[in-house]
CSV table of C-alpha atoms and ligand atoms in Angstrom, one decimal:
chain,number,residue,atom,x,y,z
U,29,MET,CA,56.4,149.4,128.0
U,30,THR,CA,57.3,153.0,127.5
U,31,SER,CA,60.3,153.7,129.6
U,32,PRO,CA,63.3,151.9,131.3
U,33,ARG,CA,62.3,149.9,134.3
U,34,LEU,CA,63.0,147.1,136.7
U,35,ASP,CA,60.5,144.2,137.0
U,36,ILE,CA,60.7,142.5,140.3
U,37,ASP,CA,59.3,139.0,140.4
U,38,LEU,CA,58.0,138.4,144.0
U,39,GLY,CA,57.0,134.9,143.1
U,40,ALA,CA,60.6,134.0,142.2
U,41,PHE,CA,61.8,135.7,145.4
U,42,ALA,CA,59.3,133.7,147.5
U,43,HIS,CA,60.5,130.5,145.8
U,44,ASN,CA,64.1,131.3,146.7
U,45,VAL,CA,63.3,132.1,150.3
U,46,GLY,CA,61.5,128.8,150.5
U,47,VAL,CA,64.4,126.9,149.0
U,48,LEU,CA,66.9,128.5,151.3
U,49,SER,CA,64.9,128.2,154.5
U,50,GLU,CA,64.5,124.4,153.7
U,51,ILE,CA,68.3,124.1,153.3
U,52,ALA,CA,68.8,125.9,156.6
U,53,LYS,CA,66.4,123.8,158.6
U,54,PRO,CA,66.4,123.1,161.5
U,55,SER,CA,68.3,126.4,161.8
U,56,ARG,CA,66.2,129.5,161.4
U,57,THR,CA,66.3,131.8,158.5
U,58,MET,CA,67.0,135.5,158.8
U,59,LEU,CA,66.7,137.3,155.4
U,60,ALA,CA,68.9,140.3,154.7
U,61,VAL,CA,67.0,143.2,153.2
U,62,LYS,CA,69.8,145.7,153.6
U,63,ALA,CA,70.7,148.2,150.8
U,64,ASN,CA,67.0,148.5,150.0
U,65,ALA,CA,66.8,144.7,149.6
U,66,TYR,CA,69.9,144.8,147.3
U,67,GLY,CA,68.1,147.3,145.1
U,68,HIS,CA,64.8,145.4,144.9
U,69,GLY,CA,62.9,147.6,147.4
U,70,MET,CA,63.0,146.9,151.1
U,71,VAL,CA,59.3,146.8,152.2
U,72,PRO,CA,57.7,144.6,149.6
U,73,LEU,CA,60.6,142.1,149.7
U,74,ALA,CA,60.6,142.1,153.6
U,75,ARG,CA,56.9,141.3,153.6
U,76,ARG,CA,57.3,138.6,151.1
U,77,ALA,CA,60.3,137.1,152.8
U,78,LEU,CA,58.3,136.7,156.0
U,79,GLU,CA,55.4,135.1,154.2
U,80,SER,CA,57.8,132.6,152.4
U,81,GLY,CA,59.8,131.0,155.2
U,82,ALA,CA,62.0,133.7,156.7
U,83,ASP,CA,61.7,134.1,160.5
U,84,SER,CA,63.4,137.4,160.8
U,85,LEU,CA,65.1,140.2,158.8
U,86,ALA,CA,68.6,141.6,158.8
U,87,VAL,CA,68.5,145.4,158.0
U,88,LEU,CA,71.9,146.8,158.6
U,89,ASP,CA,70.9,149.9,160.6
U,90,VAL,CA,68.3,151.3,163.0
U,91,PRO,CA,66.7,153.8,160.6
U,92,ALA,CA,65.9,150.9,158.2
U,93,ALA,CA,64.5,148.8,161.1
U,94,LEU,CA,62.3,151.7,162.2
U,95,ALA,CA,61.1,152.2,158.6
U,96,LEU,CA,59.9,148.5,158.6
U,97,ARG,CA,58.2,148.9,161.9
U,98,ARG,CA,56.4,152.0,160.6
U,99,ASP,CA,55.2,149.8,157.7
U,100,GLY,CA,53.7,147.4,160.3
U,101,ILE,CA,56.3,144.6,160.2
U,102,ASP,CA,56.4,143.1,163.6
U,103,ALA,CA,58.9,140.3,163.0
U,104,GLN,CA,62.4,140.1,164.6
U,105,LEU,CA,64.6,142.8,163.0
U,106,PHE,CA,68.4,142.8,163.4
U,107,ALA,CA,70.5,145.9,163.0
U,108,TRP,CA,74.2,146.0,163.5
U,109,LEU,CA,75.8,149.1,162.0
U,110,HIS,CA,75.6,152.0,164.5
U,111,SER,CA,77.1,155.4,164.9
U,112,PRO,CA,77.1,157.9,167.8
U,113,GLU,CA,74.0,159.4,166.2
U,114,THR,CA,72.1,156.1,166.3
U,115,ASP,CA,68.7,156.5,168.1
U,116,PHE,CA,69.0,153.6,170.5
U,117,GLU,CA,66.1,154.8,172.5
U,118,ARG,CA,63.7,154.4,169.6
U,119,ALA,CA,65.3,151.1,168.6
U,120,ILE,CA,64.8,149.6,172.0
U,121,GLU,CA,61.2,150.9,172.1
U,122,ALA,CA,60.6,149.3,168.7
U,123,ASP,CA,62.1,145.9,169.9
U,124,VAL,CA,64.9,146.0,167.3
U,125,ASP,CA,67.6,143.4,168.0
U,126,LEU,CA,71.0,145.2,168.1
U,127,GLY,CA,74.3,143.7,167.1
U,128,ILE,CA,77.0,145.3,169.1
U,129,SER,CA,80.8,145.0,169.1
U,130,SER,CA,82.1,147.6,171.5
U,131,LEU,CA,81.8,149.2,174.9
U,132,TRP,CA,80.7,152.5,173.5
U,133,GLU,CA,77.6,150.9,172.0
U,134,LEU,CA,76.8,149.1,175.2
U,135,GLU,CA,77.1,152.4,177.1
U,136,ALA,CA,74.9,154.2,174.6
U,137,ILE,CA,72.3,151.5,175.0
U,138,VAL,CA,72.3,151.6,178.8
U,139,ALA,CA,72.0,155.4,178.6
U,140,ALA,CA,69.0,155.1,176.3
U,141,TRP,CA,67.2,152.8,178.7
U,142,HIS,CA,63.6,153.8,179.5
U,143,GLY,CA,62.4,150.8,181.4
U,144,LYS,CA,62.4,148.2,178.6
U,145,PRO,CA,65.5,145.9,178.3
U,146,ALA,CA,67.3,146.2,174.9
U,147,ARG,CA,67.9,143.0,172.9
U,148,VAL,CA,71.6,142.7,172.1
U,149,HIS,CA,73.7,140.2,170.1
U,150,LEU,CA,77.4,140.4,170.9
U,151,LYS,CA,79.7,140.3,167.9
U,152,ILE,CA,83.2,138.7,167.9
U,153,ASP,CA,85.6,139.5,165.1
U,154,THR,CA,86.5,136.1,163.6
U,155,GLY,CA,88.8,137.4,160.8
U,156,LEU,CA,86.8,139.8,158.6
U,157,HIS,CA,88.1,142.8,160.6
U,158,ARG,CA,84.8,144.7,159.9
U,159,ASN,CA,83.7,145.7,163.3
U,160,GLY,CA,83.3,142.8,165.8
U,161,ALA,CA,85.1,142.8,169.2
U,162,ARG,CA,88.7,141.7,169.0
U,163,PRO,CA,89.5,138.5,170.9
U,164,GLU,CA,91.5,140.5,173.5
U,165,ASP,CA,88.5,142.8,174.1
U,166,TRP,CA,85.9,140.0,174.1
U,167,PRO,CA,85.9,139.1,177.9
U,168,ALA,CA,85.5,142.8,178.9
U,169,LEU,CA,82.6,143.2,176.4
U,170,VAL,CA,80.9,140.1,177.7
U,171,SER,CA,81.4,141.0,181.3
U,172,ALA,CA,80.1,144.5,180.8
U,173,ALA,CA,77.1,143.2,178.9
U,174,MET,CA,76.4,140.8,181.8
U,175,VAL,CA,76.5,143.5,184.3
U,176,ALA,CA,74.0,145.6,182.2
U,177,ALA,CA,71.8,142.5,181.8
U,178,ARG,CA,71.8,141.8,185.5
U,179,ASP,CA,70.8,145.4,186.2
U,180,GLY,CA,67.9,145.0,183.7
U,181,TYR,CA,69.1,147.3,180.9
U,182,LEU,CA,69.3,144.6,178.3
U,183,ARG,CA,69.0,140.9,177.5
U,184,ILE,CA,71.8,139.1,175.7
U,185,GLU,CA,70.0,137.4,172.8
U,186,GLY,CA,73.0,136.1,170.8
U,187,ILE,CA,76.6,135.8,170.0
U,188,TRP,CA,77.5,136.2,166.3
U,189,SER,CA,80.1,137.0,163.6
U,190,HIS,CA,80.2,137.5,159.9
U,191,LEU,CA,82.3,135.5,157.4
U,192,ALA,CA,84.7,136.8,154.8
U,193,ASP,CA,83.8,133.9,152.5
U,194,ALA,CA,87.3,134.0,151.2
U,195,SER,CA,87.7,130.2,151.3
U,196,PRO,CA,86.1,127.2,153.0
U,197,GLU,CA,89.3,127.0,155.1
U,198,ASP,CA,88.9,130.6,156.3
U,199,ASP,CA,85.3,130.0,157.1
U,200,ALA,CA,86.2,126.9,159.1
U,201,GLU,CA,88.8,128.9,161.0
U,202,ALA,CA,86.3,131.6,161.7
U,203,LEU,CA,83.8,129.1,163.0
U,204,THR,CA,86.4,127.8,165.4
U,205,LYS,CA,87.1,131.3,166.6
U,206,LEU,CA,83.4,131.9,167.1
U,207,LEU,CA,83.0,128.7,169.1
U,208,GLU,CA,86.1,129.8,171.3
U,209,ALA,CA,84.4,133.1,172.0
U,210,VAL,CA,81.2,131.2,172.9
U,211,GLU,CA,83.3,129.1,175.3
U,212,THR,CA,84.9,132.2,176.9
U,213,ALA,CA,81.4,133.7,177.3
U,214,ARG,CA,80.1,130.5,178.9
U,215,ASP,CA,83.0,130.5,181.3
U,216,LEU,CA,81.8,134.0,182.3
U,217,GLY,CA,78.3,132.7,182.8
U,218,CYS,CA,76.9,134.1,179.5
U,219,THR,CA,74.8,131.5,177.5
U,220,PRO,CA,72.6,133.4,175.1
U,221,PRO,CA,70.0,131.5,173.0
U,222,LEU,CA,71.2,132.3,169.5
U,223,LEU,CA,74.5,131.7,167.8
U,224,HIS,CA,74.9,132.9,164.2
U,225,LEU,CA,77.6,133.2,161.6
U,226,ALA,CA,76.7,132.0,158.1
U,227,ALA,CA,75.4,134.2,155.2
U,228,SER,CA,74.4,132.8,151.8
U,229,SER,CA,77.7,131.0,151.0
U,230,ALA,CA,78.3,129.1,154.2
U,231,GLY,CA,74.6,128.7,154.8
U,232,ILE,CA,74.3,126.7,151.5
U,233,ARG,CA,77.6,124.8,151.6
U,234,GLU,CA,78.7,124.5,155.2
U,235,PRO,CA,76.2,122.8,157.4
U,236,GLU,CA,78.3,123.1,160.5
U,237,ALA,CA,78.3,126.9,160.2
U,238,ARG,CA,74.5,127.2,160.2
U,239,LEU,CA,74.3,127.1,164.0
U,240,ASP,CA,70.9,128.5,165.2
U,241,LEU,CA,70.2,130.8,162.3
U,242,VAL,CA,71.5,131.6,158.8
U,243,ARG,CA,71.5,135.2,157.6
U,244,PHE,CA,70.7,134.7,153.8
U,245,GLY,CA,71.2,137.7,151.5
U,246,ILE,CA,72.2,137.6,147.9
U,247,ALA,CA,71.1,134.0,147.2
U,248,ALA,CA,67.5,134.9,148.0
U,249,TYR,CA,67.6,137.4,145.1
U,250,GLY,CA,68.6,134.5,142.8
U,251,ILE,CA,72.3,135.3,142.6
U,252,SER,CA,74.8,132.6,143.5
U,253,PRO,CA,77.5,133.5,146.0
U,254,PHE,CA,79.8,131.0,144.2
U,255,ASP,CA,81.9,131.1,141.1
U,256,ASP,CA,81.4,127.5,140.2
U,257,GLU,CA,77.6,127.3,140.4
U,258,SER,CA,75.0,129.7,139.1
U,259,GLY,CA,71.8,130.6,140.9
U,260,ARG,CA,70.0,128.4,138.5
U,261,ASP,CA,72.3,125.5,139.3
U,262,LEU,CA,71.3,126.0,143.0
U,263,GLY,CA,67.6,125.8,142.1
U,264,LEU,CA,67.2,129.6,142.6
U,265,ARG,CA,65.4,132.0,140.3
U,266,GLY,CA,66.4,135.5,139.2
U,267,VAL,CA,64.2,138.2,140.7
U,268,MET,CA,65.1,141.4,138.9
U,269,THR,CA,64.8,142.1,135.2
U,270,MET,CA,66.2,145.4,133.8
U,271,ARG,CA,64.7,146.4,130.5
U,272,ALA,CA,64.0,149.4,128.3
U,273,PRO,CA,62.2,150.0,125.0
U,274,LEU,CA,64.4,150.3,122.0
U,275,SER,CA,64.5,154.1,121.4
U,276,LYS,CA,65.9,154.0,117.9
U,277,THR,CA,68.2,152.3,115.5
U,278,GLU,CA,71.1,154.2,113.9
U,279,GLY,CA,74.1,153.2,111.8
U,280,GLY,CA,73.6,149.5,112.6
U,281,GLU,CA,73.2,150.1,116.3
U,282,GLY,CA,70.2,149.9,118.6
U,283,ILE,CA,70.0,152.5,121.3
U,284,ILE,CA,68.2,152.4,124.7
U,285,ALA,CA,67.8,155.1,127.3
U,286,LEU,CA,69.7,153.2,130.0
U,287,GLY,CA,73.2,154.2,131.1
U,288,THR,CA,75.7,154.3,133.9
U,289,ALA,CA,73.4,156.6,135.9
U,290,ASP,CA,71.0,153.7,135.9
U,291,GLY,CA,73.6,151.3,137.2
U,292,VAL,CA,74.8,149.8,133.9
U,293,PRO,CA,78.6,149.3,134.6
U,294,PRO,CA,80.7,151.7,132.5
U,295,ASN,CA,83.0,148.9,131.4
U,296,ALA,CA,80.2,146.9,129.8
U,297,ALA,CA,81.2,148.2,126.3
U,298,GLY,CA,82.5,145.3,124.2
U,299,ARG,CA,81.6,142.8,126.9
U,300,GLY,CA,77.9,143.0,127.9
U,301,GLU,CA,75.0,141.5,125.9
U,302,VAL,CA,71.4,142.7,125.7
U,303,THR,CA,68.6,140.6,124.3
U,304,VAL,CA,66.0,141.7,121.8
U,305,ARG,CA,63.5,139.3,120.2
U,306,GLY,CA,65.1,136.4,121.9
U,307,ARG,CA,68.6,137.1,120.5
U,308,ARG,CA,71.7,138.5,122.2
U,309,HIS,CA,73.5,141.5,121.0
U,310,ARG,CA,76.9,142.9,122.0
U,311,VAL,CA,77.0,146.2,123.8
U,312,VAL,CA,79.0,148.8,121.8
U,313,SER,CA,79.1,151.8,124.2
U,314,VAL,CA,77.6,152.9,127.5
U,315,ASP,CA,77.1,156.6,128.4
U,316,ILE,CA,75.6,158.2,131.4
U,317,ASP,CA,72.0,157.9,130.0
U,318,ARG,CA,72.2,155.6,127.0
U,319,LEU,CA,73.5,152.3,125.8
U,320,ALA,CA,74.2,151.3,122.2
U,321,PHE,CA,74.4,147.7,120.9
U,322,GLU,CA,75.2,145.9,117.6
U,323,LEU,CA,72.0,145.2,115.7
U,324,GLY,CA,73.5,142.7,113.3
U,325,GLU,CA,70.9,141.0,111.2
U,326,SER,CA,68.1,141.9,113.7
U,327,ALA,CA,64.9,143.4,112.3
U,328,ALA,CA,64.4,145.1,115.7
U,329,GLU,CA,62.4,148.3,115.7
U,330,ALA,CA,61.8,151.2,117.9
U,331,GLY,CA,59.6,150.2,120.8
U,332,ASP,CA,60.9,146.6,121.0
U,333,ASP,CA,61.6,145.3,124.5
U,334,VAL,CA,65.3,145.2,125.2
U,335,ILE,CA,66.4,143.1,128.2
U,336,VAL,CA,69.7,144.0,129.8
U,337,PHE,CA,69.5,141.2,132.4
U,338,GLY,CA,66.9,139.0,133.8
U,339,PRO,CA,66.3,135.5,135.2
U,340,GLY,CA,67.7,133.9,131.9
U,341,ASP,CA,64.4,132.1,131.1
U,342,ASP,CA,64.2,133.5,127.6
U,343,GLY,CA,67.9,133.4,126.8
U,344,GLU,CA,68.7,136.8,128.2
U,345,ALA,CA,71.8,137.4,130.2
U,346,THR,CA,71.6,137.1,134.0
U,347,ALA,CA,73.0,139.6,136.6
U,348,GLU,CA,75.6,136.9,137.3
U,349,GLU,CA,76.8,137.0,133.7
U,350,TRP,CA,76.9,140.8,133.8
U,351,ALA,CA,79.0,140.6,137.0
U,352,ARG,CA,81.5,138.3,135.3
U,353,TRP,CA,81.7,140.5,132.2
U,354,CYS,CA,82.2,143.6,134.2
U,355,GLU,CA,84.5,142.1,136.9
U,356,THR,CA,82.2,142.8,139.8
U,357,ILE,CA,79.8,140.9,141.9
U,358,GLY,CA,76.1,140.2,141.2
U,359,ASP,CA,75.2,142.3,144.3
U,360,GLU,CA,76.6,145.4,142.7
U,361,ILE,CA,74.7,144.8,139.4
U,362,VAL,CA,71.3,144.6,141.1
U,363,ALA,CA,71.8,147.1,143.9
U,364,ARG,CA,73.1,149.9,141.6
U,365,ALA,CA,70.2,149.3,139.1
U,366,GLY,CA,67.8,149.7,141.9
U,367,GLU,CA,69.0,153.1,143.0
U,368,ARG,CA,67.2,155.1,140.3
U,369,LEU,CA,65.0,153.1,138.1
U,370,PRO,CA,61.3,152.6,138.8
U,371,ARG,CA,60.4,149.1,140.1
U,372,PHE,CA,57.3,147.2,139.0
U,373,TYR,CA,56.3,144.3,141.2
U,374,ARG,CA,54.6,141.1,139.9
U,375,ASP,CA,54.0,137.6,141.0
K,413,LIG,C1,75.1,141.3,153.9
K,413,LIG,C2,75.1,140.5,155.1
K,413,LIG,C3,74.5,139.2,155.2
K,413,LIG,C4,74.0,138.5,153.9
K,413,LIG,O1,75.1,138.2,153.1
K,413,LIG,P1,75.0,137.5,151.7
K,413,LIG,O2,76.4,137.1,151.4
K,413,LIG,O3,74.4,138.5,150.8
K,413,LIG,O4,74.1,136.3,151.9
K,413,LIG,C5,74.4,138.6,156.4
K,413,LIG,N1,74.9,139.1,157.5
K,413,LIG,C6,75.5,140.3,157.5
K,413,LIG,C7,76.0,140.8,158.8
K,413,LIG,C8,75.6,141.0,156.3
K,413,LIG,O5,76.2,142.2,156.3
């Protein structure tokens, strides 16, 4: 190894997708590959997810869905974050399932019609307040969608929402609100085939929230959505390893060419631990492009492999530990690392 890098273990990812899709059964598994697959690289992870038990992919927006189509992925793709610039015409042409929350999206989809009905999933806000139709706007959205469906502009494929995962009680309340919205839609004559709500957290712990499909994200990357159980406790394996060769030793410190620009949290000094020759060493300082750590008694030399985080199999810290040290979530640790560093894939 000659420079800082990320190793992405596709075998571990496949294992995780298999574990999660078994947990979800008989519900289907949709795998979230948004944010460039949480920094792991969208296309290779999307492909592997579909080979390993996922039925469909959640991609956030239409450009990401179209990128997957260009790469030859023909599975069901779900995109739900739109703007007035969204190219609905190409999305419909490419059979992208569209999550929608409001009348303007519905109108834009109808305007983009070229003969093929769009596939839409209507979103109700169940408490997260991050798009989703408000309950008072729900009947109007459902009715308008039904008119558009009757006229052949679209097919209503699903009703869905997203959980805040604040507490099991909040999730239970959100489920109740979703089921009320489903009831309202049914009273209006709308009975789409797919209901979905749960992401990793509820998908693992709340069987009643699994409904027709679970949209798993972070857990598939080996990172637990819970504070009281690690990914390892859940039978999941870490997928990303961040490492760099030891550049030099100086004044009792080891230095690597990885810093905040590579996604190492700036507040890691005095908290984080890197691993060399199987032993952990406390981080002393983090700059934009370098990190220094206490060498202690170590006989480490320039060129040695320094692991910042990994699956934990050889005693190294995990992304979950880094998240705890730096008061953030594991998603942030891996996604930020993946923005700039080269990724190397292995099985
Ligand atoms: C990110 C996301 C997911 C996956 O969430 P995790 O908590 O990472 O499992 C599922 N659905 C939607 C709408 C999302 O935005």
